[in-house]
PDB file of C-alpha atoms and ligand atoms in Angstrom:
ATOM      1  CA  MET N 225       0.000   0.000   0.000  1.00 88.00           C
ATOM      2  CA  THR N 226       1.264   3.464  -0.897  1.00 96.00           C
ATOM      3  CA  LYS N 227       2.558   5.396   2.103  1.00 98.00           C
ATOM      4  CA  THR N 228       3.975   8.909   2.347  1.00 98.00           C
ATOM      5  CA  ALA N 229       7.597   9.262   3.450  1.00 99.00           C
ATOM      6  CA  VAL N 230       9.417  12.414   4.522  1.00 99.00           C
ATOM      7  CA  ILE N 231      13.200  12.187   4.410  1.00 99.00           C
ATOM      8  CA  THR N 232      15.047  15.114   5.954  1.00 99.00           C
ATOM      9  CA  GLY N 233      18.266  16.300   4.276  1.00 98.00           C
ATOM     10  CA  SER N 234      17.664  14.295   1.131  1.00 98.00           C
ATOM     11  CA  ASN N 235      18.964  16.268  -1.842  1.00 97.00           C
ATOM     12  CA  SER N 236      22.300  14.441  -1.490  1.00 96.00           C
ATOM     13  CA  GLY N 237      24.064  11.340  -0.160  1.00 97.00           C
ATOM     14  CA  ILE N 238      22.290   8.842   2.082  1.00 98.00           C
ATOM     15  CA  GLY N 239      19.005  10.780   2.174  1.00 98.00           C
ATOM     16  CA  LEU N 240      18.811  10.787  -1.612  1.00 98.00           C
ATOM     17  CA  GLY N 241      19.591   7.042  -1.656  1.00 98.00           C
ATOM     18  CA  VAL N 242      16.782   6.443   0.848  1.00 98.00           C
ATOM     19  CA  ALA N 243      14.408   8.582  -1.249  1.00 98.00           C
ATOM     20  CA  HIS N 244      15.145   6.450  -4.328  1.00 98.00           C
ATOM     21  CA  ALA N 245      14.680   3.219  -2.350  1.00 98.00           C
ATOM     22  CA  LEU N 246      11.282   4.283  -0.932  1.00 98.00           C
ATOM     23  CA  ALA N 247      10.163   5.706  -4.304  1.00 98.00           C
ATOM     24  CA  ALA N 248      11.054   2.370  -5.924  1.00 98.00           C
ATOM     25  CA  GLU N 249       8.577   0.764  -3.477  1.00 98.00           C
ATOM     26  CA  GLY N 250       5.905   3.082  -4.904  1.00 98.00           C
ATOM     27  CA  HIS N 251       5.636   5.353  -1.872  1.00 98.00           C
ATOM     28  CA  ASN N 252       5.026   9.091  -2.075  1.00 98.00           C
ATOM     29  CA  VAL N 253       8.281  10.770  -1.167  1.00 98.00           C
ATOM     30  CA  VAL N 254       9.080  14.221   0.200  1.00 99.00           C
ATOM     31  CA  ILE N 255      12.689  15.231  -0.228  1.00 98.00           C
ATOM     32  CA  ASN N 256      14.081  18.151   1.728  1.00 98.00           C
ATOM     33  CA  SER N 257      16.957  20.491   2.350  1.00 98.00           C
ATOM     34  CA  TYR N 258      17.465  24.100   3.424  1.00 98.00           C
ATOM     35  CA  SER N 259      17.968  25.418  -0.123  1.00 98.00           C
ATOM     36  CA  ASP N 260      15.243  26.258  -2.629  1.00 97.00           C
ATOM     37  CA  ARG N 261      16.970  25.950  -5.984  1.00 98.00           C
ATOM     38  CA  ASP N 262      15.578  24.824  -9.320  1.00 98.00           C
ATOM     39  CA  GLU N 263      17.876  21.767  -9.023  1.00 98.00           C
ATOM     40  CA  ASP N 264      16.116  20.696  -5.819  1.00 98.00           C
ATOM     41  CA  HIS N 265      12.714  20.643  -7.519  1.00 98.00           C
ATOM     42  CA  ALA N 266      14.253  19.076 -10.643  1.00 98.00           C
ATOM     43  CA  LEU N 267      15.642  16.286  -8.441  1.00 98.00           C
ATOM     44  CA  ALA N 268      12.127  15.565  -7.166  1.00 98.00           C
ATOM     45  CA  ARG N 269      10.869  15.392 -10.769  1.00 98.00           C
ATOM     46  CA  GLU N 270      13.739  13.030 -11.700  1.00 98.00           C
ATOM     47  CA  ILE N 271      12.870  10.652  -8.848  1.00 98.00           C
ATOM     48  CA  ALA N 272       9.188  10.674  -9.831  1.00 98.00           C
ATOM     49  CA  GLU N 273      10.023  10.029 -13.500  1.00 98.00           C
ATOM     50  CA  LYS N 274      12.404   7.206 -12.652  1.00 98.00           C
ATOM     51  CA  HIS N 275      10.092   5.357 -10.249  1.00 98.00           C
ATOM     52  CA  GLY N 276       6.633   6.478 -11.359  1.00 98.00           C
ATOM     53  CA  ASN N 277       5.763   7.667  -7.848  1.00 98.00           C
ATOM     54  CA  LYS N 278       4.848  11.094  -6.500  1.00 98.00           C
ATOM     55  CA  THR N 279       7.840  13.050  -5.228  1.00 98.00           C
ATOM     56  CA  LEU N 280       7.862  16.582  -3.894  1.00 98.00           C
ATOM     57  CA  TYR N 281      10.668  18.847  -2.699  1.00 98.00           C
ATOM     58  CA  ILE N 282       9.908  20.908   0.416  1.00 98.00           C
ATOM     59  CA  LYS N 283      12.424  23.434   1.690  1.00 98.00           C
ATOM     60  CA  ALA N 284      12.897  23.467   5.466  1.00 99.00           C
ATOM     61  CA  ASP N 285      15.954  24.333   7.530  1.00 99.00           C
ATOM     62  CA  MET N 286      16.440  21.509  10.022  1.00 98.00           C
ATOM     63  CA  SER N 287      18.357  23.813  12.365  1.00 98.00           C
ATOM     64  CA  LYS N 288      15.049  25.603  13.092  1.00 98.00           C
ATOM     65  CA  ALA N 289      12.373  23.996  15.271  1.00 98.00           C
ATOM     66  CA  ASP N 290       9.406  25.644  13.523  1.00 98.00           C
ATOM     67  CA  GLU N 291      10.669  24.656  10.052  1.00 99.00           C
ATOM     68  CA  CYS N 292      11.160  21.013  11.148  1.00 99.00           C
ATOM     69  CA  ARG N 293       7.556  20.877  12.314  1.00 99.00           C
ATOM     70  CA  ALA N 294       6.299  22.777   9.256  1.00 98.00           C
ATOM     71  CA  LEU N 295       7.993  20.221   6.972  1.00 99.00           C
ATOM     72  CA  ILE N 296       5.749  17.508   8.412  1.00 99.00           C
ATOM     73  CA  THR N 297       2.559  19.591   8.312  1.00 98.00           C
ATOM     74  CA  LYS N 298       3.240  20.764   4.740  1.00 98.00           C
ATOM     75  CA  ALA N 299       3.874  17.177   3.607  1.00 98.00           C
ATOM     76  CA  ALA N 300       0.646  16.047   5.291  1.00 98.00           C
ATOM     77  CA  ALA N 301      -1.277  18.928   3.693  1.00 98.00           C
ATOM     78  CA  GLU N 302      -0.018  17.753   0.305  1.00 98.00           C
ATOM     79  CA  PHE N 303      -0.470  13.991   0.700  1.00 98.00           C
ATOM     80  CA  GLY N 304      -3.059  13.640   3.495  1.00 97.00           C
ATOM     81  CA  CYS N 305      -0.742  12.051   6.062  1.00 97.00           C
ATOM     82  CA  VAL N 306       2.897  11.365   6.872  1.00 98.00           C
ATOM     83  CA  ASP N 307       3.411   7.637   7.472  1.00 98.00           C
ATOM     84  CA  ILE N 308       7.198   7.288   7.321  1.00 99.00           C
ATOM     85  CA  VAL N 309       9.748   9.741   8.713  1.00 99.00           C
ATOM     86  CA  VAL N 310      13.431   9.256   8.001  1.00 99.00           C
ATOM     87  CA  ASN N 311      15.508  11.678  10.060  1.00 99.00           C
ATOM     88  CA  ASN N 312      18.677  11.972   8.046  1.00 98.00           C
ATOM     89  CA  ALA N 313      19.840  15.605   7.850  1.00 98.00           C
ATOM     90  CA  GLY N 314      23.289  15.930   9.330  1.00 97.00           C
ATOM     91  CA  ILE N 315      26.507  17.913   9.305  1.00 95.00           C
ATOM     92  CA  GLN N 316      29.986  17.331  10.724  1.00 93.00           C
ATOM     93  CA  HIS N 317      32.791  19.414  12.193  1.00 93.00           C
ATOM     94  CA  VAL N 318      36.125  18.124  13.415  1.00 91.00           C
ATOM     95  CA  ALA N 319      37.989  19.994  16.184  1.00 96.00           C
ATOM     96  CA  ALA N 320      39.380  19.403  19.655  1.00 98.00           C
ATOM     97  CA  ILE N 321      36.783  20.203  22.291  1.00 98.00           C
ATOM     98  CA  GLU N 322      38.612  23.280  23.604  1.00 98.00           C
ATOM     99  CA  ASP N 323      38.750  24.711  20.055  1.00 98.00           C
ATOM    100  CA  PHE N 324      35.236  23.670  19.048  1.00 98.00           C
ATOM    101  CA  PRO N 325      33.306  26.808  17.951  1.00 98.00           C
ATOM    102  CA  VAL N 326      30.225  27.277  20.148  1.00 98.00           C
ATOM    103  CA  GLU N 327      27.957  28.192  17.200  1.00 98.00           C
ATOM    104  CA  THR N 328      29.077  25.055  15.350  1.00 98.00           C
ATOM    105  CA  TRP N 329      28.353  22.931  18.416  1.00 98.00           C
ATOM    106  CA  ASP N 330      24.837  24.429  18.643  1.00 98.00           C
ATOM    107  CA  ARG N 331      24.234  23.938  14.928  1.00 98.00           C
ATOM    108  CA  ILE N 332      25.293  20.274  14.942  1.00 98.00           C
ATOM    109  CA  ILE N 333      23.133  19.528  17.998  1.00 99.00           C
ATOM    110  CA  ALA N 334      20.193  21.332  16.340  1.00 99.00           C
ATOM    111  CA  ILE N 335      20.454  19.672  12.916  1.00 99.00           C
ATOM    112  CA  ASN N 336      21.743  16.210  13.878  1.00 98.00           C
ATOM    113  CA  MET N 337      19.641  15.709  17.025  1.00 99.00           C
ATOM    114  CA  ASN N 338      16.966  18.298  17.852  1.00 99.00           C
ATOM    115  CA  SER N 339      15.427  18.140  14.361  1.00 99.00           C
ATOM    116  CA  SER N 340      14.464  14.486  14.992  1.00 99.00           C
ATOM    117  CA  PHE N 341      12.632  15.509  18.175  1.00 99.00           C
ATOM    118  CA  HIS N 342      10.627  18.111  16.244  1.00 99.00           C
ATOM    119  CA  THR N 343       9.730  15.968  13.216  1.00 99.00           C
ATOM    120  CA  MET N 344       8.733  13.027  15.421  1.00 99.00           C
ATOM    121  CA  ALA N 345       6.632  15.226  17.703  1.00 98.00           C
ATOM    122  CA  ALA N 346       4.816  16.613  14.645  1.00 98.00           C
ATOM    123  CA  ALA N 347       4.353  13.242  12.909  1.00 98.00           C
ATOM    124  CA  LEU N 348       3.380  10.942  15.799  1.00 98.00           C
ATOM    125  CA  PRO N 349      -0.207  12.254  16.239  1.00 98.00           C
ATOM    126  CA  MET N 350      -0.824  11.670  12.490  1.00 98.00           C
ATOM    127  CA  MET N 351       0.659   8.174  12.672  1.00 98.00           C
ATOM    128  CA  ARG N 352      -1.463   7.321  15.709  1.00 98.00           C
ATOM    129  CA  GLU N 353      -4.581   8.547  13.950  1.00 98.00           C
ATOM    130  CA  ALA N 354      -3.725   6.657  10.757  1.00 98.00           C
ATOM    131  CA  GLY N 355      -2.943   3.498  12.762  1.00 98.00           C
ATOM    132  CA  TRP N 356       0.465   2.954  11.179  1.00 98.00           C
ATOM    133  CA  GLY N 357       3.833   4.642  11.320  1.00 98.00           C
ATOM    134  CA  ARG N 358       7.510   4.010  10.773  1.00 98.00           C
ATOM    135  CA  ILE N 359      10.325   6.244  12.036  1.00 99.00           C
ATOM    136  CA  VAL N 360      13.885   5.560  10.991  1.00 99.00           C
ATOM    137  CA  ASN N 361      16.603   7.741  12.445  1.00 99.00           C
ATOM    138  CA  ILE N 362      19.892   7.760  10.566  1.00 98.00           C
ATOM    139  CA  ALA N 363      22.314   7.776  13.490  1.00 98.00           C
ATOM    140  CA  SER N 364      25.888   6.509  12.993  1.00 98.00           C
ATOM    141  CA  ALA N 365      28.511   4.125  14.311  1.00 98.00           C
ATOM    142  CA  HIS N 366      29.281   7.317  16.230  1.00 98.00           C
ATOM    143  CA  GLY N 367      25.929   6.855  17.993  1.00 98.00           C
ATOM    144  CA  LEU N 368      27.410   3.744  19.602  1.00 98.00           C
ATOM    145  CA  THR N 369      31.128   4.507  19.828  1.00 98.00           C
ATOM    146  CA  ALA N 370      33.274   7.644  19.920  1.00 98.00           C
ATOM    147  CA  SER N 371      36.184   9.172  18.030  1.00 95.00           C
ATOM    148  CA  PRO N 372      38.273  12.124  19.127  1.00 96.00           C
ATOM    149  CA  TYR N 373      37.558  15.594  17.696  1.00 95.00           C
ATOM    150  CA  LYS N 374      33.923  14.839  16.854  1.00 96.00           C
ATOM    151  CA  SER N 375      32.369  15.858  20.182  1.00 98.00           C
ATOM    152  CA  ALA N 376      29.206  17.506  18.860  1.00 98.00           C
ATOM    153  CA  TYR N 377      28.569  14.802  16.258  1.00 98.00           C
ATOM    154  CA  VAL N 378      29.127  11.914  18.691  1.00 98.00           C
ATOM    155  CA  THR N 379      26.975  13.629  21.333  1.00 99.00           C
ATOM    156  CA  ALA N 380      24.142  14.264  18.870  1.00 99.00           C
ATOM    157  CA  LYS N 381      24.231  10.725  17.455  1.00 98.00           C
ATOM    158  CA  HIS N 382      24.239   9.120  20.937  1.00 99.00           C
ATOM    159  CA  GLY N 383      21.284  11.412  21.696  1.00 99.00           C
ATOM    160  CA  VAL N 384      19.448  10.191  18.612  1.00 99.00           C
ATOM    161  CA  VAL N 385      19.946   6.562  19.671  1.00 99.00           C
ATOM    162  CA  GLY N 386      18.548   7.375  23.127  1.00 99.00           C
ATOM    163  CA  MET N 387      15.610   9.318  21.658  1.00 99.00           C
ATOM    164  CA  THR N 388      14.858   6.359  19.362  1.00 99.00           C
ATOM    165  CA  LYS N 389      14.479   4.054  22.378  1.00 99.00           C
ATOM    166  CA  VAL N 390      12.197   6.507  24.209  1.00 99.00           C
ATOM    167  CA  VAL N 391       9.912   6.967  21.189  1.00 99.00           C
ATOM    168  CA  ALA N 392       9.778   3.187  20.694  1.00 99.00           C
ATOM    169  CA  LEU N 393       8.616   2.754  24.288  1.00 98.00           C
ATOM    170  CA  GLU N 394       6.080   5.576  24.020  1.00 98.00           C
ATOM    171  CA  THR N 395       4.620   3.957  20.867  1.00 98.00           C
ATOM    172  CA  ALA N 396       5.126   0.312  21.838  1.00 98.00           C
ATOM    173  CA  GLU N 397       1.409  -0.506  21.939  1.00 98.00           C
ATOM    174  CA  ASP N 398       0.657   1.401  18.733  1.00 97.00           C
ATOM    175  CA  PRO N 399       1.332   0.029  15.228  1.00 98.00           C
ATOM    176  CA  ILE N 400       4.302   2.374  15.059  1.00 98.00           C
ATOM    177  CA  THR N 401       7.994   1.500  15.179  1.00 99.00           C
ATOM    178  CA  CYS N 402      11.020   3.686  15.765  1.00 99.00           C
ATOM    179  CA  ASN N 403      14.535   2.471  15.027  1.00 99.00           C
ATOM    180  CA  ALA N 404      17.960   3.857  14.240  1.00 99.00           C
ATOM    181  CA  ILE N 405      20.353   2.804  11.506  1.00 99.00           C
ATOM    182  CA  CYS N 406      24.008   3.199  12.434  1.00 98.00           C
ATOM    183  CA  PRO N 407      26.109   3.387   9.271  1.00 98.00           C
ATOM    184  CA  GLY N 408      29.869   3.166   9.317  1.00 97.00           C
ATOM    185  CA  TYR N 409      31.575   5.142   6.547  1.00 95.00           C
ATOM    186  CA  VAL N 410      29.437   5.629   3.443  1.00 97.00           C
ATOM    187  CA  LEU N 411      31.083   7.486   0.555  1.00 92.00           C
ATOM    188  CA  THR N 412      28.897  10.611   0.300  1.00 93.00           C
ATOM    189  CA  PRO N 413      29.686  14.340  -0.011  1.00 87.00           C
ATOM    190  CA  LEU N 414      29.907  14.556   3.813  1.00 80.00           C
ATOM    191  CA  VAL N 415      32.745  11.999   3.843  1.00 89.00           C
ATOM    192  CA  GLU N 416      34.299  13.156   0.561  1.00 90.00           C
ATOM    193  CA  ALA N 417      34.703  16.621   2.141  1.00 89.00           C
ATOM    194  CA  GLN N 418      36.899  15.156   4.900  1.00 85.00           C
ATOM    195  CA  ILE N 419      39.408  13.603   2.460  1.00 93.00           C
ATOM    196  CA  PRO N 420      41.435  16.650   1.240  1.00 94.00           C
ATOM    197  CA  ASP N 421      42.107  17.964   4.779  1.00 90.00           C
ATOM    198  CA  THR N 422      43.121  14.521   5.966  1.00 90.00           C
ATOM    199  CA  MET N 423      45.448  14.093   2.953  1.00 95.00           C
ATOM    200  CA  GLU N 424      47.110  17.375   3.859  1.00 95.00           C
ATOM    201  CA  LYS N 425      47.214  16.689   7.588  1.00 91.00           C
ATOM    202  CA  TYR N 426      48.947  13.302   7.237  1.00 93.00           C
ATOM    203  CA  GLY N 427      50.777  13.930   3.934  1.00 96.00           C
ATOM    204  CA  MET N 428      49.034  10.897   2.427  1.00 96.00           C
ATOM    205  CA  ASP N 429      47.547  10.177  -0.998  1.00 96.00           C
ATOM    206  CA  ARG N 430      43.811   9.646  -1.381  1.00 95.00           C
ATOM    207  CA  ASP N 431      43.877   5.814  -1.396  1.00 94.00           C
ATOM    208  CA  THR N 432      45.988   5.704   1.755  1.00 95.00           C
ATOM    209  CA  VAL N 433      43.668   8.171   3.522  1.00 94.00           C
ATOM    210  CA  VAL N 434      40.637   6.068   2.552  1.00 94.00           C
ATOM    211  CA  ARG N 435      42.131   2.739   3.675  1.00 93.00           C
ATOM    212  CA  GLU N 436      44.246   3.733   6.655  1.00 93.00           C
ATOM    213  CA  VAL N 437      42.382   6.704   8.094  1.00 91.00           C
ATOM    214  CA  LEU N 438      38.706   6.646   7.081  1.00 91.00           C
ATOM    215  CA  LEU N 439      38.295   2.883   6.908  1.00 95.00           C
ATOM    216  CA  GLU N 440      40.793   2.204   9.691  1.00 94.00           C
ATOM    217  CA  ARG N 441      37.973   1.150  12.025  1.00 94.00           C
ATOM    218  CA  GLN N 442      35.809  -0.470   9.332  1.00 97.00           C
ATOM    219  CA  PRO N 443      37.085  -4.072   9.267  1.00 97.00           C
ATOM    220  CA  SER N 444      35.543  -4.823   5.848  1.00 97.00           C
ATOM    221  CA  LYS N 445      37.780  -2.044   4.406  1.00 95.00           C
ATOM    222  CA  GLN N 446      34.871  -1.096   2.167  1.00 95.00           C
ATOM    223  CA  PHE N 447      32.485   1.831   2.302  1.00 96.00           C
ATOM    224  CA  ALA N 448      28.826   1.015   2.905  1.00 97.00           C
ATOM    225  CA  THR N 449      26.636   2.286   0.054  1.00 97.00           C
ATOM    226  CA  VAL N 450      23.621   4.588  -0.001  1.00 98.00           C
ATOM    227  CA  GLU N 451      21.691   1.741  -1.672  1.00 98.00           C
ATOM    228  CA  GLN N 452      22.426  -0.516   1.329  1.00 98.00           C
ATOM    229  CA  ILE N 453      21.137   2.143   3.735  1.00 98.00           C
ATOM    230  CA  GLY N 454      18.067   2.633   1.510  1.00 98.00           C
ATOM    231  CA  GLY N 455      17.454  -1.135   1.519  1.00 98.00           C
ATOM    232  CA  THR N 456      17.685  -1.215   5.318  1.00 99.00           C
ATOM    233  CA  VAL N 457      15.077   1.567   5.578  1.00 99.00           C
ATOM    234  CA  VAL N 458      12.785  -0.364   3.201  1.00 98.00           C
ATOM    235  CA  PHE N 459      13.206  -3.472   5.373  1.00 98.00           C
ATOM    236  CA  LEU N 460      12.346  -1.509   8.544  1.00 98.00           C
ATOM    237  CA  CYS N 461       9.153  -0.324   6.817  1.00 98.00           C
ATOM    238  CA  SER N 462       8.188  -3.870   5.737  1.00 98.00           C
ATOM    239  CA  PRO N 463       5.810  -6.265   7.541  1.00 98.00           C
ATOM    240  CA  ASN N 464       8.737  -8.492   8.593  1.00 98.00           C
ATOM    241  CA  ALA N 465      10.049  -5.629  10.720  1.00 98.00           C
ATOM    242  CA  GLU N 466       6.774  -5.034  12.606  1.00 98.00           C
ATOM    243  CA  GLN N 467       8.233  -6.289  15.900  1.00 98.00           C
ATOM    244  CA  ILE N 468      11.534  -4.508  15.483  1.00 98.00           C
ATOM    245  CA  THR N 469      11.409  -1.299  17.502  1.00 99.00           C
ATOM    246  CA  GLY N 470      13.684   0.706  19.767  1.00 99.00           C
ATOM    247  CA  THR N 471      16.844  -0.797  18.377  1.00 98.00           C
ATOM    248  CA  THR N 472      19.837   0.044  16.225  1.00 98.00           C
ATOM    249  CA  ILE N 473      20.904  -1.714  13.048  1.00 98.00           C
ATOM    250  CA  SER N 474      24.583  -1.275  12.252  1.00 98.00           C
ATOM    251  CA  VAL N 475      25.598  -1.131   8.597  1.00 98.00           C
ATOM    252  CA  ASP N 476      29.269  -0.643   9.337  1.00 98.00           C
ATOM    253  CA  GLY N 477      31.388  -3.479   7.917  1.00 98.00           C
ATOM    254  CA  GLY N 478      32.049  -4.764  11.448  1.00 98.00           C
ATOM    255  CA  TRP N 479      33.157  -1.456  13.066  1.00 97.00           C
ATOM    256  CA  THR N 480      31.086  -1.909  16.233  1.00 97.00           C
ATOM    257  CA  ALA N 481      32.080  -5.576  16.539  1.00 97.00           C
ATOM    258  CA  LEU N 482      35.641  -4.530  17.343  1.00 92.00           C
TER     259      LEU N 482
HETATM  260  P1  NAD C   4      25.511  14.665   2.857  1.00 75.86           P
HETATM  261  O1  NAD C   4      26.312  15.874   3.200  1.00 75.86           O
HETATM  262  O2  NAD C   4      25.635  14.044   1.529  1.00 75.86           O
HETATM  263  O3  NAD C   4      23.977  14.927   3.126  1.00 75.86           O
HETATM  264  C1  NAD C   4      23.521  15.673   4.197  1.00 75.86           C
HETATM  265  C2  NAD C   4      22.150  16.181   3.852  1.00 75.86           C
HETATM  266  O4  NAD C   4      21.680  16.980   4.934  1.00 75.86           O
HETATM  267  C3  NAD C   4      22.153  17.042   2.596  1.00 75.86           C
HETATM  268  O5  NAD C   4      21.011  16.748   1.830  1.00 75.86           O
HETATM  269  C4  NAD C   4      22.077  18.444   3.164  1.00 75.86           C
HETATM  270  O6  NAD C   4      21.467  19.355   2.273  1.00 75.86           O
HETATM  271  C5  NAD C   4      21.213  18.194   4.384  1.00 75.86           C
HETATM  272  N1  NAD C   4      21.291  19.259   5.356  1.00 75.86           N
HETATM  273  C6  NAD C   4      22.376  19.794   5.956  1.00 75.86           C
HETATM  274  N2  NAD C   4      22.012  20.811   6.755  1.00 75.86           N
HETATM  275  C7  NAD C   4      20.676  20.905   6.660  1.00 75.86           C
HETATM  276  C8  NAD C   4      19.721  21.777   7.227  1.00 75.86           C
HETATM  277  N3  NAD C   4      20.060  22.774   8.055  1.00 75.86           N
HETATM  278  N4  NAD C   4      18.425  21.588   6.910  1.00 75.86           N
HETATM  279  C9  NAD C   4      18.045  20.626   6.042  1.00 75.86           C
HETATM  280  N5  NAD C   4      18.902  19.775   5.474  1.00 75.86           N
HETATM  281  C10 NAD C   4      20.213  19.930   5.777  1.00 75.86           C
HETATM  282  O7  NAD C   4      25.844  13.624   4.027  1.00 75.86           O
HETATM  283  P2  NAD C   4      25.509  12.075   4.216  1.00 75.86           P
HETATM  284  O8  NAD C   4      26.790  11.389   4.396  1.00 75.86           O
HETATM  285  O9  NAD C   4      24.540  11.584   3.200  1.00 75.86           O
HETATM  286  O10 NAD C   4      24.831  12.137   5.664  1.00 75.86           O
HETATM  287  C11 NAD C   4      23.456  11.898   5.867  1.00 75.86           C
HETATM  288  C12 NAD C   4      23.246  11.419   7.288  1.00 75.86           C
HETATM  289  O11 NAD C   4      23.919  10.168   7.464  1.00 75.86           O
HETATM  290  C13 NAD C   4      23.816  12.375   8.351  1.00 75.86           C
HETATM  291  O12 NAD C   4      22.943  12.428   9.452  1.00 75.86           O
HETATM  292  C14 NAD C   4      25.118  11.708   8.741  1.00 75.86           C
HETATM  293  O13 NAD C   4      25.494  12.029  10.033  1.00 75.86           O
HETATM  294  C15 NAD C   4      24.727  10.243   8.611  1.00 75.86           C
HETATM  295  N6  NAD C   4      25.872   9.342   8.465  1.00 75.86           N
HETATM  296  C16 NAD C   4      26.700   9.440   7.392  1.00 75.86           C
HETATM  297  C17 NAD C   4      27.776   8.566   7.305  1.00 75.86           C
HETATM  298  C18 NAD C   4      28.721   8.602   6.146  1.00 75.86           C
HETATM  299  O14 NAD C   4      29.761   7.941   6.204  1.00 75.86           O
HETATM  300  N7  NAD C   4      28.421   9.297   5.064  1.00 75.86           N
HETATM  301  C19 NAD C   4      28.012   7.626   8.300  1.00 75.86           C
HETATM  302  C20 NAD C   4      27.146   7.565   9.374  1.00 75.86           C
HETATM  303  C21 NAD C   4      26.076   8.424   9.453  1.00 75.86           C
END
């Protein structure tokens, strides 16, 4: 049955992969980012043409509480209801804690963590009324483990994992599930952006940075793909996942097994 999915931060990377995966299942899809360019709306048209579903782009800045909530209400106004929420928008900044800029800390906590609180709060009443709902929070291996110099990111992602468990308990008797996916490294613009600095910092070539720095903790020595994350979201929205709630699924090539 056709459902309506809102994927935050989905004009790129993992979010875009998830949008394609849910569109391929025939669901209505709302893609989102903070920009409002022709390319964003063109991307929505491309997804719809490729999969024959309905796809809409809605601008909303996930650093702002009212825009997070408005994203859900606008999507519901367009499609009647929001059945699936994938909280994916995220940014990164790498610095020692004593050098970490305060505004950057606040921004990462707002986008990577608080936005999930706002979208879930706005969507849960609709899901309860519709009698079905799926929430998938894109956390990270950094929601389960830590790395130095990523204090805001690690804090936000651990927060998302905790919030996922609370929402699962608050919805346990409803036909609603809430889970988190914890990817290891996935080659997306967010990761790509970390490569040049790391090459310079360690005086390494690209391949060495990828294998020895980025994938150092990923035992498979391979990036996860956006298609694999999309497939995991589709699984969590499928009937076989009905009793899976309040948990994390790692897609990390063995990182968290270490
Ligand atoms: P990306 O940079 O390709 O995508 C991030 C998305 O978030 C983009 O669509 C961007 O426009 C959007 N975004 C950023 N700020 C926003 C804002 N204020 N409002 C709305 N949208 C905003 O990165 P990605 O690697 O695809 O990351 C997606 C999610 O997956 C993030 O939450 C990230 O933490 C998580 N993740 C990524 C990896 C990885 O290795 N790539 C690993 C684990 C977790």
